[in-house]
Amino acid sequence: SQQGEEDPQALSIQEGENATMNCSYKTSINNLQWYRQNSGRGLVHLILIRSNEREKHSGRLRVTLDTSKKSSSLLITASRAADTASYFCATVKYSGGGADGLTFGKGTHLIIQP
Amino acid sequence: DARVTQTPRHKVTEMGQEVTMRCQPILGHNTVFWYRQTMMQGLELLAYFRNRAPLDDSGMPKDRFSAEMPDATLATLKIQPSEPRDSAVYFCASGASRDPTDTQYFGPGTRLTVL
């Protein structure tokens, strides 16, 4: 079952602008990850943030985590046409010697207009 | 360039037929996951294995789905008999439990259509 919700479901912006996507989840987590899916392809891992962290950066990506509100946001700065894709947050819990399977949100479809 | 491979990439079959999907995880990865993606339900975890042992298959319809890892280089997902509601994209992903980033590496998926 879906753990959380992404907001917005779809986002269209101009190239060069910043894109912000939000994700909410329901249960306690060990970490939260963001993945990208290009049309018709598999998912690609973007960034991980642990439950004891509040903010992480990786290149043009910035992710925040608020465990009190059970929410996370992904910011893509200076967007490019190649960033057009669907973006999913996924939560992780640990058991049995490692991470359990991912629980995904519904995703945000991002379109970058040239 | 290590990657997860899945076969077949596309499968069209008729209701009632058996479907077998195969996955080759990245060499050295000890955890394999099966996910299903549909428009209505999104991405759902079906089952996963660690060191070839099944850890959780609670996401699978037990009466018709089965997942196995005959060896460390092959994972299979079988549907028998298939039904139209099984139409979806099935993804395999692999990871290493010692990886501190818990990254899962996804295959390209098998697009299944059951008529």
Short mmCIF file of N, CA and C in Angstrom, two decimals, chain B residues 2-110:
data_model
loop_
_atom_site.label_atom_id
_atom_site.label_comp_id
_atom_site.label_asym_id
_atom_site.label_seq_id
_atom_site.Cartn_x
_atom_site.Cartn_y
_atom_site.Cartn_z
N ALA B 2 27.74 -2.14 -14.42
CA ALA B 2 26.87 -3.13 -13.82
C ALA B 2 25.43 -2.63 -13.82
N ARG B 3 24.51 -3.50 -14.20
CA ARG B 3 23.11 -3.13 -14.15
C ARG B 3 22.26 -4.37 -13.95
N VAL B 4 21.04 -4.13 -13.50
CA VAL B 4 20.07 -5.21 -13.34
C VAL B 4 19.42 -5.47 -14.69
N THR B 5 19.34 -6.73 -15.07
CA THR B 5 18.69 -7.06 -16.32
C THR B 5 17.41 -7.83 -16.05
N GLN B 6 16.41 -7.60 -16.90
CA GLN B 6 15.13 -8.28 -16.78
C GLN B 6 14.70 -8.80 -18.14
N THR B 7 14.15 -9.99 -18.13
CA THR B 7 13.59 -10.55 -19.36
C THR B 7 12.26 -11.20 -19.06
N PRO B 8 11.30 -11.19 -20.01
CA PRO B 8 11.35 -10.37 -21.23
C PRO B 8 11.08 -8.91 -20.92
N ARG B 9 11.29 -8.03 -21.85
CA ARG B 9 10.96 -6.62 -21.64
C ARG B 9 9.47 -6.37 -21.83
N HIS B 10 8.88 -7.12 -22.72
CA HIS B 10 7.45 -7.02 -22.99
C HIS B 10 6.88 -8.43 -23.09
N LYS B 11 5.64 -8.57 -22.58
CA LYS B 11 4.98 -9.86 -22.66
C LYS B 11 3.48 -9.61 -22.81
N VAL B 12 2.91 -10.18 -23.86
CA VAL B 12 1.47 -10.16 -24.06
C VAL B 12 0.99 -11.59 -24.00
N THR B 13 0.02 -11.85 -23.17
CA THR B 13 -0.47 -13.21 -23.01
C THR B 13 -1.97 -13.20 -22.80
N GLU B 14 -2.53 -14.35 -22.87
CA GLU B 14 -3.98 -14.46 -22.67
C GLU B 14 -4.28 -14.93 -21.25
N MET B 15 -5.41 -14.51 -20.77
CA MET B 15 -5.85 -14.88 -19.43
C MET B 15 -5.77 -16.39 -19.25
N GLY B 16 -5.23 -16.79 -18.10
CA GLY B 16 -5.12 -18.20 -17.78
C GLY B 16 -3.75 -18.79 -18.08
N GLN B 17 -2.96 -18.07 -18.86
CA GLN B 17 -1.63 -18.58 -19.20
C GLN B 17 -0.64 -18.31 -18.08
N GLU B 18 0.42 -19.11 -18.05
CA GLU B 18 1.50 -18.91 -17.08
C GLU B 18 2.48 -17.88 -17.61
N VAL B 19 2.94 -17.01 -16.73
CA VAL B 19 3.93 -16.00 -17.09
C VAL B 19 5.12 -16.12 -16.15
N THR B 20 6.30 -16.14 -16.70
CA THR B 20 7.52 -16.15 -15.89
C THR B 20 8.39 -14.98 -16.27
N MET B 21 8.74 -14.19 -15.29
CA MET B 21 9.64 -13.05 -15.48
C MET B 21 10.95 -13.34 -14.76
N ARG B 22 12.04 -12.94 -15.39
CA ARG B 22 13.36 -13.23 -14.84
C ARG B 22 14.16 -11.97 -14.58
N CYS B 23 15.02 -12.07 -13.60
CA CYS B 23 15.82 -10.92 -13.19
C CYS B 23 17.23 -11.39 -12.86
N GLN B 24 18.21 -10.69 -13.38
CA GLN B 24 19.60 -10.94 -12.99
C GLN B 24 20.09 -9.75 -12.19
N PRO B 25 20.29 -9.92 -10.90
CA PRO B 25 20.74 -8.78 -10.09
C PRO B 25 22.19 -8.43 -10.38
N ILE B 26 22.62 -7.29 -9.91
CA ILE B 26 24.01 -6.88 -10.06
C ILE B 26 24.90 -7.84 -9.26
N LEU B 27 25.97 -8.26 -9.89
CA LEU B 27 26.87 -9.20 -9.26
C LEU B 27 27.38 -8.65 -7.92
N GLY B 28 27.22 -9.47 -6.88
CA GLY B 28 27.67 -9.05 -5.56
C GLY B 28 26.56 -8.49 -4.68
N HIS B 29 25.43 -8.14 -5.29
CA HIS B 29 24.29 -7.68 -4.49
C HIS B 29 23.60 -8.88 -3.85
N ASN B 30 23.24 -8.75 -2.57
CA ASN B 30 22.65 -9.89 -1.87
C ASN B 30 21.16 -9.72 -1.59
N THR B 31 20.58 -8.61 -2.04
CA THR B 31 19.15 -8.37 -1.80
C THR B 31 18.46 -8.10 -3.13
N VAL B 32 17.35 -8.77 -3.34
CA VAL B 32 16.59 -8.62 -4.59
C VAL B 32 15.14 -8.32 -4.24
N PHE B 33 14.58 -7.32 -4.93
CA PHE B 33 13.21 -6.88 -4.69
C PHE B 33 12.40 -7.00 -5.98
N TRP B 34 11.12 -7.32 -5.82
CA TRP B 34 10.17 -7.27 -6.93
C TRP B 34 9.11 -6.22 -6.62
N TYR B 35 8.88 -5.30 -7.59
CA TYR B 35 7.87 -4.28 -7.46
C TYR B 35 6.93 -4.36 -8.68
N ARG B 36 5.73 -3.84 -8.48
CA ARG B 36 4.77 -3.76 -9.59
C ARG B 36 4.30 -2.31 -9.66
N GLN B 37 4.18 -1.80 -10.89
CA GLN B 37 3.72 -0.43 -11.09
C GLN B 37 2.49 -0.41 -11.97
N THR B 38 1.41 0.18 -11.48
CA THR B 38 0.20 0.39 -12.26
C THR B 38 -0.22 1.84 -12.09
N MET B 39 -1.07 2.29 -13.00
CA MET B 39 -1.57 3.66 -12.90
C MET B 39 -2.40 3.85 -11.64
N MET B 40 -3.18 2.84 -11.31
CA MET B 40 -4.10 2.98 -10.18
C MET B 40 -3.41 2.85 -8.84
N GLN B 41 -2.51 1.89 -8.70
CA GLN B 41 -1.90 1.59 -7.40
C GLN B 41 -0.51 2.17 -7.24
N GLY B 42 0.07 2.65 -8.33
CA GLY B 42 1.44 3.16 -8.23
C GLY B 42 2.44 2.03 -8.09
N LEU B 43 3.52 2.30 -7.38
CA LEU B 43 4.58 1.32 -7.17
C LEU B 43 4.35 0.56 -5.87
N GLU B 44 4.30 -0.77 -5.98
CA GLU B 44 4.04 -1.61 -4.81
C GLU B 44 5.12 -2.68 -4.69
N LEU B 45 5.56 -2.92 -3.47
CA LEU B 45 6.49 -4.00 -3.21
C LEU B 45 5.73 -5.32 -3.21
N LEU B 46 6.23 -6.27 -3.98
CA LEU B 46 5.59 -7.60 -4.02
C LEU B 46 6.31 -8.57 -3.08
N ALA B 47 7.64 -8.61 -3.19
CA ALA B 47 8.42 -9.58 -2.41
C ALA B 47 9.88 -9.19 -2.44
N TYR B 48 10.65 -9.71 -1.45
CA TYR B 48 12.08 -9.52 -1.56
C TYR B 48 12.85 -10.63 -0.87
N PHE B 49 14.09 -10.78 -1.30
CA PHE B 49 14.99 -11.84 -0.83
C PHE B 49 16.28 -11.21 -0.32
N ARG B 50 16.83 -11.82 0.69
CA ARG B 50 18.18 -11.45 1.13
C ARG B 50 18.98 -12.74 1.24
N ASN B 51 20.16 -12.73 0.60
CA ASN B 51 20.98 -13.94 0.56
C ASN B 51 20.16 -15.15 0.10
N ARG B 52 19.30 -14.89 -0.87
CA ARG B 52 18.44 -15.89 -1.54
C ARG B 52 17.28 -16.38 -0.68
N ALA B 53 17.19 -15.91 0.57
CA ALA B 53 16.09 -16.34 1.42
C ALA B 53 14.94 -15.34 1.31
N PRO B 54 13.72 -15.83 1.14
CA PRO B 54 12.58 -14.91 1.07
C PRO B 54 12.33 -14.27 2.43
N LEU B 55 12.25 -12.95 2.46
CA LEU B 55 12.02 -12.24 3.71
C LEU B 55 10.60 -11.72 3.85
N ASP B 56 10.01 -11.34 2.74
CA ASP B 56 8.68 -10.76 2.81
C ASP B 56 8.02 -10.93 1.45
N ASP B 57 6.91 -11.61 1.43
CA ASP B 57 6.13 -11.72 0.18
C ASP B 57 4.68 -11.33 0.45
N SER B 58 4.48 -10.51 1.46
CA SER B 58 3.11 -10.16 1.86
C SER B 58 2.41 -9.31 0.80
N GLY B 59 3.15 -8.71 -0.11
CA GLY B 59 2.53 -7.90 -1.15
C GLY B 59 2.04 -8.69 -2.34
N MET B 60 2.29 -9.98 -2.34
CA MET B 60 1.92 -10.81 -3.49
C MET B 60 0.61 -11.54 -3.24
N PRO B 61 -0.23 -11.61 -4.28
CA PRO B 61 -1.38 -12.52 -4.19
C PRO B 61 -0.86 -13.95 -4.14
N LYS B 62 -1.05 -14.62 -3.01
CA LYS B 62 -0.39 -15.90 -2.77
C LYS B 62 -0.90 -17.01 -3.68
N ASP B 63 -2.17 -16.90 -4.07
CA ASP B 63 -2.74 -18.04 -4.79
C ASP B 63 -2.20 -18.16 -6.20
N ARG B 64 -1.70 -17.06 -6.77
CA ARG B 64 -1.29 -17.15 -8.17
C ARG B 64 0.15 -16.70 -8.41
N PHE B 65 0.73 -15.98 -7.50
CA PHE B 65 2.08 -15.46 -7.67
C PHE B 65 3.07 -16.29 -6.86
N SER B 66 4.26 -16.47 -7.43
CA SER B 66 5.34 -17.10 -6.66
C SER B 66 6.66 -16.47 -7.08
N ALA B 67 7.53 -16.29 -6.12
CA ALA B 67 8.85 -15.71 -6.38
C ALA B 67 9.90 -16.64 -5.83
N GLU B 68 10.98 -16.81 -6.60
CA GLU B 68 12.06 -17.70 -6.18
C GLU B 68 13.40 -17.12 -6.56
N MET B 69 14.45 -17.64 -5.90
CA MET B 69 15.82 -17.32 -6.30
C MET B 69 16.58 -18.64 -6.40
N PRO B 70 16.54 -19.27 -7.56
CA PRO B 70 17.23 -20.55 -7.72
C PRO B 70 18.73 -20.46 -7.44
N ASP B 71 19.33 -19.33 -7.77
CA ASP B 71 20.72 -19.09 -7.40
C ASP B 71 20.95 -17.58 -7.27
N ALA B 72 22.15 -17.21 -6.90
CA ALA B 72 22.43 -15.80 -6.59
C ALA B 72 22.36 -14.90 -7.82
N THR B 73 22.35 -15.49 -9.02
CA THR B 73 22.34 -14.67 -10.23
C THR B 73 20.99 -14.65 -10.93
N LEU B 74 19.98 -15.26 -10.32
CA LEU B 74 18.68 -15.33 -10.99
C LEU B 74 17.55 -15.28 -9.97
N ALA B 75 16.62 -14.36 -10.23
CA ALA B 75 15.37 -14.30 -9.47
C ALA B 75 14.23 -14.43 -10.46
N THR B 76 13.20 -15.15 -10.06
CA THR B 76 12.05 -15.33 -10.95
C THR B 76 10.76 -14.94 -10.25
N LEU B 77 9.84 -14.42 -11.04
CA LEU B 77 8.48 -14.11 -10.57
C LEU B 77 7.52 -14.78 -11.53
N LYS B 78 6.68 -15.63 -10.99
CA LYS B 78 5.79 -16.42 -11.82
C LYS B 78 4.34 -16.11 -11.46
N ILE B 79 3.52 -16.02 -12.48
CA ILE B 79 2.08 -15.83 -12.29
C ILE B 79 1.38 -16.99 -12.99
N GLN B 80 0.57 -17.73 -12.24
CA GLN B 80 -0.15 -18.86 -12.81
C GLN B 80 -1.43 -19.11 -12.01
N PRO B 81 -2.60 -18.95 -12.62
CA PRO B 81 -2.86 -18.43 -13.94
C PRO B 81 -2.89 -16.91 -13.95
N SER B 82 -2.55 -16.32 -15.08
CA SER B 82 -2.57 -14.86 -15.17
C SER B 82 -4.00 -14.35 -15.39
N GLU B 83 -4.23 -13.11 -14.95
CA GLU B 83 -5.53 -12.46 -15.10
C GLU B 83 -5.31 -11.06 -15.66
N PRO B 84 -6.33 -10.49 -16.30
CA PRO B 84 -6.17 -9.13 -16.86
C PRO B 84 -5.72 -8.11 -15.82
N ARG B 85 -6.14 -8.25 -14.56
CA ARG B 85 -5.74 -7.28 -13.54
C ARG B 85 -4.26 -7.37 -13.18
N ASP B 86 -3.56 -8.38 -13.68
CA ASP B 86 -2.13 -8.48 -13.46
C ASP B 86 -1.33 -7.62 -14.44
N SER B 87 -2.03 -7.04 -15.41
CA SER B 87 -1.34 -6.17 -16.37
C SER B 87 -0.68 -5.01 -15.64
N ALA B 88 0.62 -4.85 -15.85
CA ALA B 88 1.40 -3.86 -15.11
C ALA B 88 2.83 -3.91 -15.62
N VAL B 89 3.65 -3.02 -15.09
CA VAL B 89 5.10 -3.13 -15.30
C VAL B 89 5.70 -3.70 -14.02
N TYR B 90 6.46 -4.76 -14.17
CA TYR B 90 7.09 -5.43 -13.04
C TYR B 90 8.57 -5.09 -13.03
N PHE B 91 9.01 -4.52 -11.92
CA PHE B 91 10.41 -4.13 -11.78
C PHE B 91 11.12 -5.04 -10.78
N CYS B 92 12.32 -5.37 -11.12
CA CYS B 92 13.24 -6.02 -10.20
C CYS B 92 14.28 -4.98 -9.79
N ALA B 93 14.71 -5.03 -8.55
CA ALA B 93 15.77 -4.15 -8.08
C ALA B 93 16.71 -4.96 -7.20
N SER B 94 17.96 -4.57 -7.18
CA SER B 94 18.90 -5.26 -6.29
C SER B 94 19.68 -4.24 -5.48
N GLY B 95 20.21 -4.71 -4.38
CA GLY B 95 20.99 -3.85 -3.51
C GLY B 95 21.91 -4.68 -2.64
N ALA B 96 22.79 -4.02 -1.94
CA ALA B 96 23.72 -4.68 -1.04
C ALA B 96 23.40 -4.25 0.38
N SER B 97 23.17 -5.20 1.27
CA SER B 97 22.78 -4.84 2.62
C SER B 97 23.89 -4.09 3.36
N ARG B 98 25.14 -4.19 2.88
CA ARG B 98 26.24 -3.46 3.52
C ARG B 98 26.37 -2.03 2.96
N ASP B 99 25.57 -1.69 1.96
CA ASP B 99 25.64 -0.35 1.36
C ASP B 99 25.01 0.66 2.31
N PRO B 100 25.78 1.61 2.81
CA PRO B 100 25.23 2.57 3.78
C PRO B 100 24.17 3.50 3.18
N THR B 101 24.10 3.57 1.84
CA THR B 101 23.10 4.44 1.23
C THR B 101 21.79 3.72 0.95
N ASP B 102 21.77 2.40 1.19
CA ASP B 102 20.55 1.61 0.93
C ASP B 102 19.99 1.81 -0.47
N THR B 103 20.88 2.11 -1.41
CA THR B 103 20.42 2.35 -2.78
C THR B 103 19.91 1.06 -3.39
N GLN B 104 18.79 1.14 -4.07
CA GLN B 104 18.29 0.01 -4.85
C GLN B 104 18.48 0.36 -6.32
N TYR B 105 18.97 -0.61 -7.07
CA TYR B 105 19.24 -0.44 -8.50
C TYR B 105 18.16 -1.18 -9.27
N PHE B 106 17.42 -0.42 -10.05
CA PHE B 106 16.26 -0.98 -10.73
C PHE B 106 16.60 -1.45 -12.14
N GLY B 107 15.97 -2.56 -12.51
CA GLY B 107 16.02 -3.00 -13.90
C GLY B 107 15.06 -2.20 -14.74
N PRO B 108 15.04 -2.46 -16.06
CA PRO B 108 14.19 -1.69 -16.97
C PRO B 108 12.72 -2.08 -16.91
N GLY B 109 12.43 -3.19 -16.25
CA GLY B 109 11.04 -3.60 -16.10
C GLY B 109 10.57 -4.57 -17.18
N THR B 110 9.55 -5.34 -16.84
CA THR B 110 8.82 -6.19 -17.79
C THR B 110 7.41 -5.65 -17.87
#
